[in-house]
Phi, psi and omega in degrees: 000143180282345180269357182086189182268120178229161178287156184282165178269054184248125182266128178218101184251359181293149183265328195236156166249178180301325183274335184265346184292319182299302182296323181292318180292317179296316177299315179301321179291321185271002167278346174283134185298318182296316180292323179294321177300310181294327177295318178295317178296321178294323178294316178299318180290329178285326184271329182226082186295345180287344184283339185242140174282352182265167176294144190295336184269359186292336179269322187288329181294311179296322179296314177298322178299313182291325178293316176297321178293318176294324175298315177299315178300312178300319177299310182298318178295318181291325175296321178294321174299316179299319179292324176293318176301316179300317179295317181293316183292333182258012172299143181278139177221156173256118184220160176183179180288166180301340180281349180121215178056059181288145178219159178282138177203172177274158178302323182292342181270355179292147178221172183297135180098345179275142169270143180242124180263118183243125180281130177270112188255005178289129185297334181287330183261350186298325180290326184276312186226132176259333182218150173236142179245128178241147179232129173280123185249160174289150177275000000 
């Protein structure tokens, strides 16, 4: 490429992969003092059942439930981010070199030096401007 190496026009806002969601969400949960307190109490009840008048699993179930719920919520939010990224990356654009010769491509395939032709579809501006041209420039 005559423009050198530049990052792609690819949007990726998701936080987790299948392997990183478990440790990150669990760490995030146990950085909260309340959850850490209940974890310590649950460990004490499981290792030394004589310390508590309650059944030893009574602390671990609510704690596990809330950790699993936060894991599920983080997963669903991250999946929604991934789907939104996919929609943005696969939007259709008309792009080409500065000399012309526009062709259809995805937003993620735009690169530095390409001109992008974007149709302005708002009814109030349609009478004034029918197309806008944007250029990705080098920094």
